[in-house]
Amino acid sequence: PTSPDAAPSEAAAGTPQTKTKTETKTKTETVAGRPGSSGIGDAYYPAAGNGGYDVGHYDVALAYAGHASGRVDATVTVTATATQALSRFDLDFRGPQVTEVTVDGRTATFTRDGQELVVTPSAAIPEGARFSTVVRYSGRPGPVGNGSLGTYGWMPSRDGAVALGEPDGTPTWLPVNDHPRDKATYAFHVTVPSGLQVVANGTPGPVVKRGATTSYDWTETSPMASYLAMVAIGKFRVRHAKAGKVPVITAVDAKYAASARKLEKTTVAALRWASTKFGPYPFATAGGVVDDPRLDYALETQERPVYAGFAPDGAFVVHELAHQWFGDSVSLHDWKDIWLNEGFATYAEWLWAEHRGVDSAKRVFKRYYAQPAQSPVFTPPPGAPARRDLFGFSVYIRGAMALEALRERIGDRKFFRLVKAWAKRGGTETATTADFVALADKISGRRLDGLFQSWLTKKGKPKKW
Ligand code: ARG
Ligand code: ZN
């Protein structure tokens, strides 16, 4: 199926042919190229991500017209390296009408097929070449979902909009290689009607007011998975603090203004504590956003989690903060391994309770373990929960229980050595459950596959730990 605006760009035929002979030779005659694949190879999301190139940086310029129209005029520049000679390649995009695509400054033809934006450059791209794709779109982005994963993607709020992408919602507003296997840095330049503010991932740049509009800059300098890209537009109570050397920037929608101080305080305290448990905080800045769409979930958007529709308690803040190490820095190779994110973040909540002396991980475990085998605590096993259960209860709880079982088996000293060593896997590379099991084996000097099988993949209530 092809969307209405999918007609190949007519302009391509009229591309000026002003290249010199030598340039033409190196660019066109030597390269044949073949299409990059339309998916990156994730079993749960076969159309997510694309093959044939690796993105280094996204430069995202958005002009947001205001809440009434919800209109966005976007210019997104994707700088990538070809990992094969490319005759054409895909980006993932489910947003409004694309008005123009260029590759290295030349008009490219494009079609749309489901979530694929298929781009054919005027000449094939040689393997190893760095190339820049500019995609322009205009219109009103919107959300996706509403099944078991709830609502996500670009979502209107009371006074603006907020974008939350997990697992596959970022293409609602950005043309991306939508998979954690292709992490990249981001720069956001967002222009809004004066009076509105913009918060995004990373470090803020200058705010420039030009009468009726104001521009905000944010840059994410650490590699980031596309689902963690976040922009929040609205009216916020913004606060700046520090946790050690890390700037902590929080922004709270007016409706939740009363919780602004508490969010900052908890984030700072949790960050200091988490750094002693997991190792150095992996990013340049930290913080959080409380915004008003009533989604009743939070997302660990890199450097600045978003709490959507509620003021978070301490455990929630600790959960999203722990994700900065586990999920954001150490990234999933496959969505089926989601327990690596959610099990760790949930276990961090139990550790926080232990730290504060109000409970212990062992006791929380025991309480859950007392539940019957058919309970959602245990079903489905979190190891490969199926796409609809990605954020199911067992992924969080039984995933965290697996870590407590592991801790009781190998002892505190080795367990926390393992946790820190795992956090160090962060960066551009992704990780799998098998990688974690191998590291646990290595650090403990044991064979733990039985324990992991029992907790992650076997049906019913695990017996062995
Ligand atoms: N990773 C989020 C958390 O911290 C949950 C995201 C849920 N996403 C969704 N589309 N429902 O728990
Ligand atoms: Zn989580």
PDB file of C-alpha atoms and ligand atoms in Angstrom, residues 45 144-153 164-169 227-228 295-301 305-306 316 319-321 323 328 335 338 341-342 345-346 349 390-391 396, ligand 1:
ATOM      1  CA  TYR A  45       9.540  -5.559  14.561  1.00  0.00           C
ATOM      2  CA  VAL A 144       0.213   5.500  17.199  1.00  0.00           C
ATOM      3  CA  GLY A 145      -0.808   2.507  19.268  1.00  0.00           C
ATOM      4  CA  ASN A 146      -3.759   2.091  21.611  1.00  0.00           C
ATOM      5  CA  GLY A 147      -3.460  -1.685  21.705  1.00  0.00           C
ATOM      6  CA  SER A 148      -1.620  -3.413  24.538  1.00  0.00           C
ATOM      7  CA  LEU A 149       1.265  -0.944  24.310  1.00  0.00           C
ATOM      8  CA  GLY A 150      -0.940   2.102  24.922  1.00  0.00           C
ATOM      9  CA  THR A 151      -0.567   5.403  23.083  1.00  0.00           C
ATOM     10  CA  TYR A 152       2.814   6.706  21.989  1.00  0.00           C
ATOM     11  CA  GLY A 153       4.539   8.636  19.207  1.00  0.00           C
ATOM     12  CA  LEU A 164       7.627   9.398  23.228  1.00  0.00           C
ATOM     13  CA  GLY A 165       8.787   6.605  20.981  1.00  0.00           C
ATOM     14  CA  GLU A 166       9.097   3.267  22.736  1.00  0.00           C
ATOM     15  CA  PRO A 167       9.107   0.890  21.023  1.00  0.00           C
ATOM     16  CA  ASP A 168       8.418   2.074  17.466  1.00  0.00           C
ATOM     17  CA  GLY A 169       6.786   5.515  17.738  1.00  0.00           C
ATOM     18  CA  TYR A 227      12.970   5.344  20.528  1.00  0.00           C
ATOM     19  CA  LEU A 228      14.553   7.562  23.190  1.00  0.00           C
ATOM     20  CA  LEU A 295      -0.694   8.064  29.621  1.00  0.00           C
ATOM     21  CA  ASP A 296       0.101   6.729  33.097  1.00  0.00           C
ATOM     22  CA  TYR A 297       3.508   5.559  32.044  1.00  0.00           C
ATOM     23  CA  ALA A 298       6.924   7.106  32.040  1.00  0.00           C
ATOM     24  CA  LEU A 299       9.622   6.743  29.440  1.00  0.00           C
ATOM     25  CA  GLU A 300      13.354   6.787  30.094  1.00  0.00           C
ATOM     26  CA  THR A 301      14.041   9.249  27.268  1.00  0.00           C
ATOM     27  CA  PRO A 305      12.786  10.866  31.278  1.00  0.00           C
ATOM     28  CA  VAL A 306       9.171  11.896  30.752  1.00  0.00           C
ATOM     29  CA  PHE A 316       9.316   5.788  39.609  1.00  0.00           C
ATOM     30  CA  HIS A 319      13.235   3.276  37.733  1.00  0.00           C
ATOM     31  CA  GLU A 320      13.626   5.777  34.880  1.00  0.00           C
ATOM     32  CA  LEU A 321      17.034   6.872  36.139  1.00  0.00           C
ATOM     33  CA  HIS A 323      17.246   2.927  32.645  1.00  0.00           C
ATOM     34  CA  ASP A 328      19.789   3.792  27.245  1.00  0.00           C
ATOM     35  CA  TRP A 335      13.248  -6.147  21.436  1.00  0.00           C
ATOM     36  CA  ILE A 338      13.271  -6.218  26.911  1.00  0.00           C
ATOM     37  CA  ASN A 341      15.829  -3.067  30.463  1.00  0.00           C
ATOM     38  CA  GLU A 342      12.762  -3.520  32.632  1.00  0.00           C
ATOM     39  CA  ALA A 345      15.066  -0.843  36.269  1.00  0.00           C
ATOM     40  CA  THR A 346      12.566  -2.642  38.515  1.00  0.00           C
ATOM     41  CA  GLU A 349      13.538   0.213  42.732  1.00  0.00           C
ATOM     42  CA  LEU A 390       6.743  -6.214  25.927  1.00  0.00           C
ATOM     43  CA  PHE A 391       5.733  -4.094  28.916  1.00  0.00           C
ATOM     44  CA  TYR A 396       9.189  -6.133  35.049  1.00  0.00           C
TER      45      TYR A 396
HETATM   46  N1  ARG B   1      10.079   1.738  29.307  1.00  0.00           N
HETATM   47  C1  ARG B   1       8.953   2.349  29.977  1.00  0.00           C
HETATM   48  C2  ARG B   1       9.174   2.104  31.443  1.00  0.00           C
HETATM   49  O1  ARG B   1      10.006   2.618  32.042  1.00  0.00           O
HETATM   50  C3  ARG B   1       7.645   1.845  29.514  1.00  0.00           C
HETATM   51  C4  ARG B   1       7.305   2.254  28.131  1.00  0.00           C
HETATM   52  C5  ARG B   1       5.964   1.847  27.752  1.00  0.00           C
HETATM   53  N2  ARG B   1       5.728   2.145  26.393  1.00  0.00           N
HETATM   54  C6  ARG B   1       4.541   2.056  25.861  1.00  0.00           C
HETATM   55  N3  ARG B   1       4.380   2.307  24.598  1.00  0.00           N
HETATM   56  N4  ARG B   1       3.553   1.709  26.614  1.00  0.00           N
HETATM   57  O2  ARG B   1       8.640   1.313  32.092  1.00  0.00           O
END
